[in-house]
CSV table of C-alpha atoms in Angstrom, one decimal:
chain,number,residue,atom,x,y,z
A,1,MET,CA,113.2,94.7,138.3
A,2,SER,CA,113.7,97.3,141.0
A,3,GLY,CA,111.1,96.1,143.4
A,4,LEU,CA,109.2,99.4,143.0
A,5,PRO,CA,105.9,99.5,141.1
A,6,PHE,CA,107.7,101.3,138.3
A,7,PRO,CA,111.3,101.1,136.9
A,8,LEU,CA,113.8,103.7,138.0
A,9,SER,CA,114.9,104.2,134.4
A,10,VAL,CA,111.7,106.1,133.2
A,11,PRO,CA,112.5,109.7,132.3
A,12,VAL,CA,109.9,112.3,133.3
A,13,LEU,CA,109.1,114.6,130.4
A,14,THR,CA,107.0,117.8,130.5
A,15,ASP,CA,106.3,120.9,128.5
A,16,GLY,CA,104.8,122.6,131.6
A,17,VAL,CA,101.2,121.5,130.6
A,18,VAL,CA,101.5,117.8,129.7
A,19,THR,CA,103.7,115.3,131.6
A,20,LEU,CA,104.9,111.9,130.6
A,21,ARG,CA,105.9,109.6,133.5
A,22,ALA,CA,105.9,106.0,134.7
A,23,ALA,CA,102.6,104.4,135.6
A,24,THR,CA,101.7,104.0,139.3
A,25,PRO,CA,99.0,101.9,141.0
A,26,ALA,CA,96.8,105.0,141.1
A,27,ASP,CA,96.7,104.9,137.2
A,28,VAL,CA,95.2,101.4,137.0
A,29,GLU,CA,91.6,102.3,137.6
A,30,PRO,CA,91.4,105.2,135.0
A,31,MET,CA,93.4,103.1,132.5
A,32,TRP,CA,90.9,100.3,132.8
A,33,GLU,CA,88.0,102.8,132.4
A,34,MET,CA,89.7,103.9,129.2
A,35,THR,CA,89.7,100.3,127.8
A,36,GLN,CA,85.9,100.2,128.2
A,37,ASP,CA,85.4,103.2,126.0
A,38,PRO,CA,83.7,102.3,122.7
A,39,GLY,CA,86.0,104.6,120.7
A,40,MET,CA,89.1,102.9,122.1
A,41,GLN,CA,87.6,99.5,121.5
A,42,ARG,CA,86.8,100.4,117.9
A,43,TRP,CA,90.1,102.0,116.9
A,44,THR,CA,92.7,100.0,118.8
A,45,ALA,CA,93.6,96.4,119.4
A,46,VAL,CA,92.8,96.5,123.1
A,47,PRO,CA,91.5,93.1,124.2
A,48,ILE,CA,87.7,92.7,124.5
A,49,PRO,CA,86.6,91.9,127.2
A,50,ASN,CA,89.3,93.8,129.2
A,51,THR,CA,89.5,93.3,133.0
A,52,ARG,CA,91.0,95.5,135.6
A,53,GLU,CA,93.7,92.9,136.2
A,54,MET,CA,94.7,93.2,132.6
A,55,SER,CA,95.2,96.9,132.9
A,56,GLU,CA,97.1,96.4,136.1
A,57,GLN,CA,99.4,94.0,134.4
A,58,PHE,CA,100.0,96.3,131.5
A,59,ALA,CA,100.6,99.4,133.6
A,60,LEU,CA,102.8,97.9,136.3
A,61,GLN,CA,104.5,94.9,134.7
A,62,VAL,CA,104.5,95.1,130.8
A,63,ALA,CA,105.5,98.7,130.7
A,64,ALA,CA,108.1,98.4,133.4
A,65,ARG,CA,109.6,95.3,131.7
A,66,ALA,CA,109.8,97.1,128.4
A,67,TRP,CA,111.8,100.0,130.0
A,68,ASP,CA,114.1,97.6,131.8
A,69,ASP,CA,114.9,95.5,128.8
A,70,GLY,CA,115.1,98.4,126.3
A,71,THR,CA,112.4,97.2,123.9
A,72,ALA,CA,110.0,100.1,124.3
A,73,CYS,CA,109.5,103.5,125.9
A,74,MET,CA,106.1,103.5,127.5
A,75,TRP,CA,104.7,106.5,129.4
A,76,VAL,CA,101.5,107.5,131.2
A,77,VAL,CA,100.3,110.9,130.0
A,78,GLU,CA,99.2,113.2,132.8
A,79,ALA,CA,97.4,116.6,132.4
A,80,GLU,CA,95.2,118.9,134.5
A,81,ASP,CA,91.5,118.6,134.3
A,82,ASP,CA,89.0,121.5,134.3
A,83,ASP,CA,89.5,121.8,138.0
A,84,GLY,CA,93.2,122.1,137.7
A,85,ARG,CA,93.9,118.7,139.2
A,86,PRO,CA,96.7,116.5,137.6
A,87,ARG,CA,95.0,113.4,136.2
A,88,TYR,CA,95.8,110.3,134.3
A,89,ALA,CA,95.0,111.2,130.6
A,90,GLY,CA,96.3,108.3,128.6
A,91,ASN,CA,99.3,106.4,127.3
A,92,VAL,CA,102.0,106.9,124.6
A,93,ASP,CA,104.5,104.3,123.6
A,94,LEU,CA,107.5,104.1,121.3
A,95,ARG,CA,108.3,100.5,120.4
A,96,GLY,CA,111.5,99.3,118.8
A,97,ARG,CA,114.7,101.1,117.7
A,98,PRO,CA,116.4,102.5,115.6
A,99,VAL,CA,113.1,102.4,113.7
A,100,ALA,CA,110.1,102.7,116.1
A,101,ASP,CA,106.3,102.4,116.0
A,102,ILE,CA,104.3,104.8,118.0
A,103,GLY,CA,101.0,104.1,119.7
A,104,PHE,CA,98.8,106.4,121.8
A,105,THR,CA,95.4,106.4,123.5
A,106,LEU,CA,93.5,109.0,125.4
A,107,HIS,CA,90.9,108.7,128.2
A,108,PRO,CA,87.6,110.2,127.1
A,109,TRP,CA,87.8,113.2,129.5
A,110,ALA,CA,91.1,114.3,127.9
A,111,ARG,CA,90.1,114.3,124.2
A,112,GLY,CA,89.8,117.4,122.1
A,113,ARG,CA,92.3,119.4,124.2
A,114,GLY,CA,95.6,119.0,122.3
A,115,ILE,CA,96.9,116.8,125.1
A,116,MET,CA,98.0,113.9,122.9
A,117,THR,CA,99.7,116.2,120.3
A,118,ALA,CA,101.8,117.6,123.1
A,119,ALA,CA,102.5,114.1,124.5
A,120,VAL,CA,103.6,112.7,121.1
A,121,ARG,CA,106.0,115.7,120.6
A,122,LEU,CA,107.6,115.0,124.0
A,123,ALA,CA,107.8,111.2,123.3
A,124,VAL,CA,109.3,111.5,119.8
A,125,GLY,CA,111.7,114.2,120.9
A,126,HIS,CA,113.1,111.9,123.6
A,127,GLY,CA,113.2,109.0,121.2
A,128,PHE,CA,115.3,111.0,118.7
A,129,THR,CA,117.7,112.7,121.2
A,130,GLU,CA,118.0,110.1,123.9
A,131,ALA,CA,116.9,106.7,122.8
A,132,GLY,CA,118.8,106.2,119.5
A,133,ILE,CA,115.6,106.3,117.3
A,134,GLU,CA,116.0,107.4,113.8
A,135,ALA,CA,112.5,107.2,112.5
A,136,VAL,CA,109.0,106.8,114.0
A,137,HIS,CA,106.2,105.1,112.1
A,138,TRP,CA,102.5,105.8,112.8
A,139,ARG,CA,99.7,103.6,111.7
A,140,SER,CA,96.0,103.5,112.5
A,141,HIS,CA,92.8,102.0,111.2
A,142,VAL,CA,91.6,103.8,108.1
A,143,GLY,CA,89.0,106.2,109.3
A,144,ASN,CA,90.5,107.1,112.7
A,145,GLU,CA,90.4,110.8,112.2
A,146,ALA,CA,91.4,111.7,115.8
A,147,SER,CA,94.6,109.7,115.5
A,148,LEU,CA,95.3,111.2,112.0
A,149,ARG,CA,94.9,114.7,113.4
A,150,VAL,CA,97.6,114.0,116.0
A,151,ALA,CA,100.0,112.6,113.4
A,152,HIS,CA,99.3,115.5,111.1
A,153,ALA,CA,99.8,118.1,113.8
A,154,CYS,CA,103.1,116.5,114.9
A,155,GLY,CA,104.7,116.7,111.4
A,156,PHE,CA,104.4,113.1,110.3
A,157,GLU,CA,104.7,112.7,106.6
A,158,LEU,CA,101.4,111.2,105.5
A,159,VAL,CA,102.3,108.2,103.3
A,160,GLY,CA,98.9,106.6,102.4
A,161,ALA,CA,96.6,103.7,103.0
A,162,ALA,CA,98.2,100.2,103.1
A,163,PRO,CA,95.8,97.3,102.5
A,164,ALA,CA,95.6,94.4,105.0
A,165,LEU,CA,98.4,95.9,107.1
A,166,LEU,CA,96.8,95.2,110.5
A,167,HIS,CA,95.5,92.0,112.1
A,168,GLU,CA,93.4,92.6,115.2
A,169,ARG,CA,90.9,90.3,116.9
A,170,GLY,CA,90.9,87.9,113.9
A,171,ARG,CA,90.3,90.7,111.4
A,172,THR,CA,92.6,92.0,108.7
A,173,LEU,CA,92.3,95.7,108.4
A,174,ASP,CA,93.6,98.5,106.0
A,175,ALA,CA,95.8,101.1,107.7
A,176,TRP,CA,96.7,104.7,107.3
A,177,THR,CA,100.5,105.1,107.5
A,178,ALA,CA,102.9,108.0,108.2
A,179,VAL,CA,106.5,108.5,109.2
A,180,LEU,CA,108.5,111.1,111.2
A,181,ARG,CA,112.3,111.1,110.7
A,182,PHE,CA,115.1,112.4,112.9
A,183,GLY,CA,115.5,116.1,112.1
A,184,ASP,CA,111.9,116.6,110.9
A,185,ALA,CA,110.1,119.5,112.6
A,186,PRO,CA,107.3,118.2,114.9
A,187,TYR,CA,104.7,120.5,113.4
A,188,ALA,CA,102.2,120.2,110.6
A,189,ARG,CA,103.8,120.2,107.1
A,190,ARG,CA,100.7,121.8,105.5
A,191,PRO,CA,97.3,123.1,106.7
A,192,TRP,CA,94.5,120.6,107.2
A,193,GLN,CA,91.8,121.6,104.7
A,194,ASP,CA,88.8,121.6,107.0
A,195,ALA,CA,85.4,122.3,105.4
A,196,PRO,CA,84.1,125.4,107.1
A,197,ARG,CA,80.4,125.6,107.9
A,198,LEU,CA,78.5,127.7,105.4
A,199,ARG,CA,74.8,128.6,105.1
A,200,THR,CA,72.5,129.7,102.3
A,201,ASP,CA,68.8,130.5,102.4
A,202,ARG,CA,67.7,126.9,102.3
A,203,VAL,CA,70.7,124.6,103.1
A,204,GLN,CA,73.7,124.3,105.4
A,205,LEU,CA,77.2,123.1,104.4
A,206,ARG,CA,79.2,121.2,106.9
A,207,PRO,CA,82.1,118.6,106.9
A,208,LEU,CA,81.3,115.2,105.5
A,209,VAL,CA,81.1,112.7,108.4
A,210,GLU,CA,80.7,108.9,108.7
A,211,GLY,CA,77.1,109.3,109.7
A,212,ASP,CA,76.4,110.5,106.1
A,213,ALA,CA,77.4,107.1,104.6
A,214,ASP,CA,73.9,105.7,104.1
A,215,ARG,CA,72.8,108.7,102.2
A,216,VAL,CA,76.0,108.7,100.2
A,217,ALA,CA,75.4,105.1,99.3
A,218,GLN,CA,71.8,105.9,98.2
A,219,ALA,CA,72.9,108.7,96.0
A,220,CYS,CA,75.8,106.8,94.4
A,221,SER,CA,73.6,103.8,93.7
A,222,ASP,CA,71.0,105.9,91.9
A,223,PRO,CA,70.8,105.2,88.1
A,224,THR,CA,71.0,108.8,87.2
A,225,THR,CA,74.1,109.4,89.3
A,226,ARG,CA,75.7,106.3,87.9
A,227,HIS,CA,75.0,107.3,84.3
A,228,TRP,CA,76.9,110.6,84.7
A,229,LEU,CA,79.6,109.2,87.1
A,230,ARG,CA,80.6,106.0,85.4
A,231,THR,CA,83.6,105.3,87.6
A,232,LEU,CA,81.6,104.9,90.8
A,233,PRO,CA,82.1,101.4,92.4
A,234,HIS,CA,79.3,98.9,91.9
A,235,PRO,CA,77.6,97.9,94.1
A,236,TYR,CA,77.9,101.1,96.1
A,237,THR,CA,77.3,99.8,99.6
A,238,PRO,CA,77.4,101.7,102.9
A,239,GLU,CA,80.8,100.1,103.5
A,240,VAL,CA,82.0,101.6,100.2
A,241,ALA,CA,80.5,104.9,101.3
A,242,ARG,CA,82.4,104.8,104.6
A,243,ALA,CA,85.6,104.2,102.7
A,244,PHE,CA,84.8,107.2,100.6
A,245,VAL,CA,84.2,109.4,103.7
A,246,ALA,CA,87.6,108.2,105.1
A,247,ASP,CA,89.3,109.0,101.9
A,248,CYS,CA,87.9,112.5,101.9
A,249,THR,CA,89.2,112.9,105.5
A,250,TRP,CA,92.7,111.7,104.4
A,251,ARG,CA,92.7,114.1,101.4
A,252,SER,CA,91.7,117.0,103.7
A,253,ALA,CA,94.7,116.1,105.9
A,254,THR,CA,97.1,116.1,102.9
A,255,GLY,CA,95.7,119.4,101.7
A,256,GLU,CA,94.3,118.0,98.4
A,257,LYS,CA,90.6,118.3,98.8
A,258,ILE,CA,87.8,119.9,100.8
A,259,THR,CA,84.4,118.1,100.9
A,260,TRP,CA,81.1,119.5,102.1
A,261,SER,CA,77.9,117.7,103.0
A,262,VAL,CA,75.0,119.9,101.9
A,263,VAL,CA,72.3,119.2,104.5
A,264,ASP,CA,68.8,120.2,105.5
A,265,PRO,CA,69.2,122.8,108.2
A,266,VAL,CA,66.5,121.1,110.4
A,267,SER,CA,67.1,117.4,109.9
A,268,ASP,CA,70.8,117.5,109.1
A,269,GLU,CA,70.0,115.0,106.3
A,270,LEU,CA,72.5,114.9,103.4
A,271,LEU,CA,71.0,116.4,100.3
A,272,ALA,CA,74.1,116.8,98.1
A,273,LEU,CA,77.9,116.9,98.1
A,274,VAL,CA,80.2,119.7,96.9
A,275,THR,CA,84.0,119.4,96.7
A,276,LEU,CA,87.1,121.5,95.9
A,277,MET,CA,89.6,119.2,94.3
A,278,HIS,CA,93.3,119.3,93.3
A,279,LEU,CA,94.2,121.9,95.9
A,280,GLY,CA,97.9,122.5,96.3
A,281,GLY,CA,98.8,120.9,93.0
A,282,VAL,CA,101.0,122.0,90.1
A,283,ASN,CA,98.8,125.2,89.7
A,284,PRO,CA,98.7,127.0,93.0
A,285,GLY,CA,95.7,129.0,93.7
A,286,THR,CA,93.4,126.9,91.6
A,287,ALA,CA,90.9,124.1,92.3
A,288,GLU,CA,88.2,122.1,90.5
A,289,VAL,CA,84.6,122.1,91.7
A,290,GLY,CA,82.7,118.8,91.8
A,291,TYR,CA,79.1,118.1,93.0
A,292,TRP,CA,76.2,115.6,92.9
A,293,ALA,CA,72.7,115.6,94.4
A,294,HIS,CA,70.8,112.9,96.3
A,295,PRO,CA,67.7,112.0,94.3
A,296,ASP,CA,65.5,113.7,97.0
A,297,ALA,CA,67.2,117.0,96.3
A,298,ARG,CA,67.1,117.3,92.6
A,299,GLY,CA,65.2,120.0,90.6
A,300,ARG,CA,65.1,122.4,93.6
A,301,GLY,CA,68.1,124.6,92.9
A,302,LEU,CA,69.8,123.5,96.2
A,303,VAL,CA,73.1,122.4,94.5
A,304,GLY,CA,73.4,125.7,92.8
A,305,GLU,CA,73.0,127.5,96.1
A,306,ALA,CA,75.6,125.3,97.7
A,307,VAL,CA,78.1,125.8,94.8
A,308,ARG,CA,77.7,129.6,95.0
A,309,ALA,CA,78.4,129.5,98.7
A,310,VAL,CA,81.6,127.5,98.2
A,311,THR,CA,82.8,129.7,95.4
A,312,ARG,CA,82.3,132.9,97.4
A,313,TRP,CA,84.2,131.3,100.3
A,314,ALA,CA,87.0,130.0,98.1
A,315,PHE,CA,87.7,133.6,96.8
A,316,SER,CA,87.1,135.3,100.1
A,317,PRO,CA,89.9,136.5,102.6
A,318,ASP,CA,88.8,133.7,104.9
A,319,GLY,CA,89.2,131.0,102.2
A,320,PRO,CA,92.2,129.2,100.8
A,321,GLY,CA,93.4,132.1,98.7
A,322,LEU,CA,92.2,130.8,95.3
A,323,HIS,CA,92.1,132.9,92.1
A,324,ARG,CA,90.6,130.4,89.7
A,325,LEU,CA,88.1,127.6,89.8
A,326,SER,CA,87.4,125.1,87.1
A,327,LEU,CA,84.4,122.8,86.5
A,328,LEU,CA,83.7,119.9,84.0
A,329,ALA,CA,80.3,118.6,82.9
A,330,ALA,CA,79.2,116.1,80.3
A,331,ALA,CA,77.4,118.0,77.6
A,332,GLY,CA,74.3,116.0,77.9
A,333,ASN,CA,74.0,116.5,81.7
A,334,VAL,CA,71.6,119.4,81.6
A,335,ALA,CA,71.3,119.7,85.3
A,336,SER,CA,75.0,119.9,85.9
A,337,ASN,CA,75.5,122.5,83.2
A,338,ARG,CA,72.7,124.6,84.6
A,339,VAL,CA,74.4,124.6,88.0
A,340,ALA,CA,77.6,125.7,86.5
A,341,GLU,CA,76.1,128.5,84.5
A,342,ARG,CA,73.8,129.8,87.3
A,343,SER,CA,76.8,129.8,89.6
A,344,GLY,CA,78.6,132.3,87.4
A,345,PHE,CA,81.0,129.9,85.6
A,346,ARG,CA,81.9,130.7,82.0
A,347,ARG,CA,82.1,128.1,79.3
A,348,VAL,CA,85.6,128.0,78.0
A,349,GLY,CA,85.8,124.9,75.8
A,350,VAL,CA,84.5,121.5,74.7
A,351,GLU,CA,86.5,118.3,74.4
A,352,ARG,CA,84.7,116.2,71.9
A,353,GLN,CA,83.7,112.6,72.8
A,354,ALA,CA,85.9,112.8,75.9
A,355,GLU,CA,83.5,111.5,78.6
A,356,MET,CA,82.5,107.8,78.8
A,357,LEU,CA,79.0,107.5,80.3
A,358,GLY,CA,77.4,104.7,82.3
A,359,ASP,CA,75.8,103.1,79.3
A,360,ASP,CA,79.3,102.9,77.5
A,361,THR,CA,78.4,105.8,75.1
A,362,LEU,CA,80.6,108.8,74.7
A,363,ASP,CA,79.7,112.4,75.3
A,364,ASP,CA,81.4,115.8,74.9
A,365,LEU,CA,83.0,117.2,78.0
A,366,VAL,CA,82.3,120.9,78.6
A,367,SER,CA,84.9,123.0,80.5
A,368,TYR,CA,84.0,126.0,82.7
A,369,ASP,CA,86.0,128.4,84.8
A,370,LEU,CA,85.4,131.2,87.3
A,371,LEU,CA,88.0,133.8,88.3
A,372,ALA,CA,88.1,135.7,91.5
A,373,THR,CA,88.1,138.9,89.4
A,374,ASP,CA,84.8,138.0,87.6
A,375,GLU,CA,81.7,139.9,88.4
A,376,PRO,CA,79.6,138.2,91.1
């Protein structure tokens, strides 16, 4: 050790807005504050409880030792606050070589500003060009959308969910995984398919969020829903619903799917769900529409309103540039067929006895389509 509160070997990296540097004693207090944040405690393995002394040890001893023995590159992230003052904003680490794992955390004040995306680009750039790293692996708890957005924006190849990959505080957790290799561009490989906010006369459409899980669980436990959607898990618990929400987030990041919660404009309570599926597949410019209604919302025409709003957006200049939408409905599902027909979809075929229902009987499957050139 050098005798200083930081090792002499830490390179200072900056893009003119964000700076990566060694930790100093002044960083200990805000670093400890960050460990008390509920979001950090939920999504990371930070010890709970966490004392100021633990943060001091991590900042001034653990990180310095890692630099000195070559086991990790560990930086403090610094950025300007709203008053233009340089402040501690978080940490970013590259652990191991030539294959490294990346970890990063942000202080609450610094979130939502693009700071960590810039910091990760600086860190992995140094790792590839100066530290002999050939690949960087990212992993996070399933459901950690903020971390996923950073990995996506930095060009990581999104691999998938790995069951029981993490073990933290006595729990085994599933993890999202991704990788960035030497030579990969540090920018998003494809657009994140965010659900834009839309509005009709009676409902609003917004992104599906974890707070909708209880209503999703209610809808997907309903006997009518389960009759027409036989493959739904059973029992459909709030935990299953949260996993579904997380999967929708992942598929938005990979560009496969857009999911809307159809909600009451006053209470924000979920009434239905509408999705565009199979985006960016083998048939560019096409997608399949799916939907279901919470029992509270049935028989009121709300799903039809929502589907029409989605189809208008899908074909609009502000949408994803689609030219064709498809839709499938069991022949006996009168409500679903009515939504399709009232939303302008045209019946194009029937597959006989192609749909297994919840009571193990078979039904015909009706195919619909809607083209951007069709009359509204």
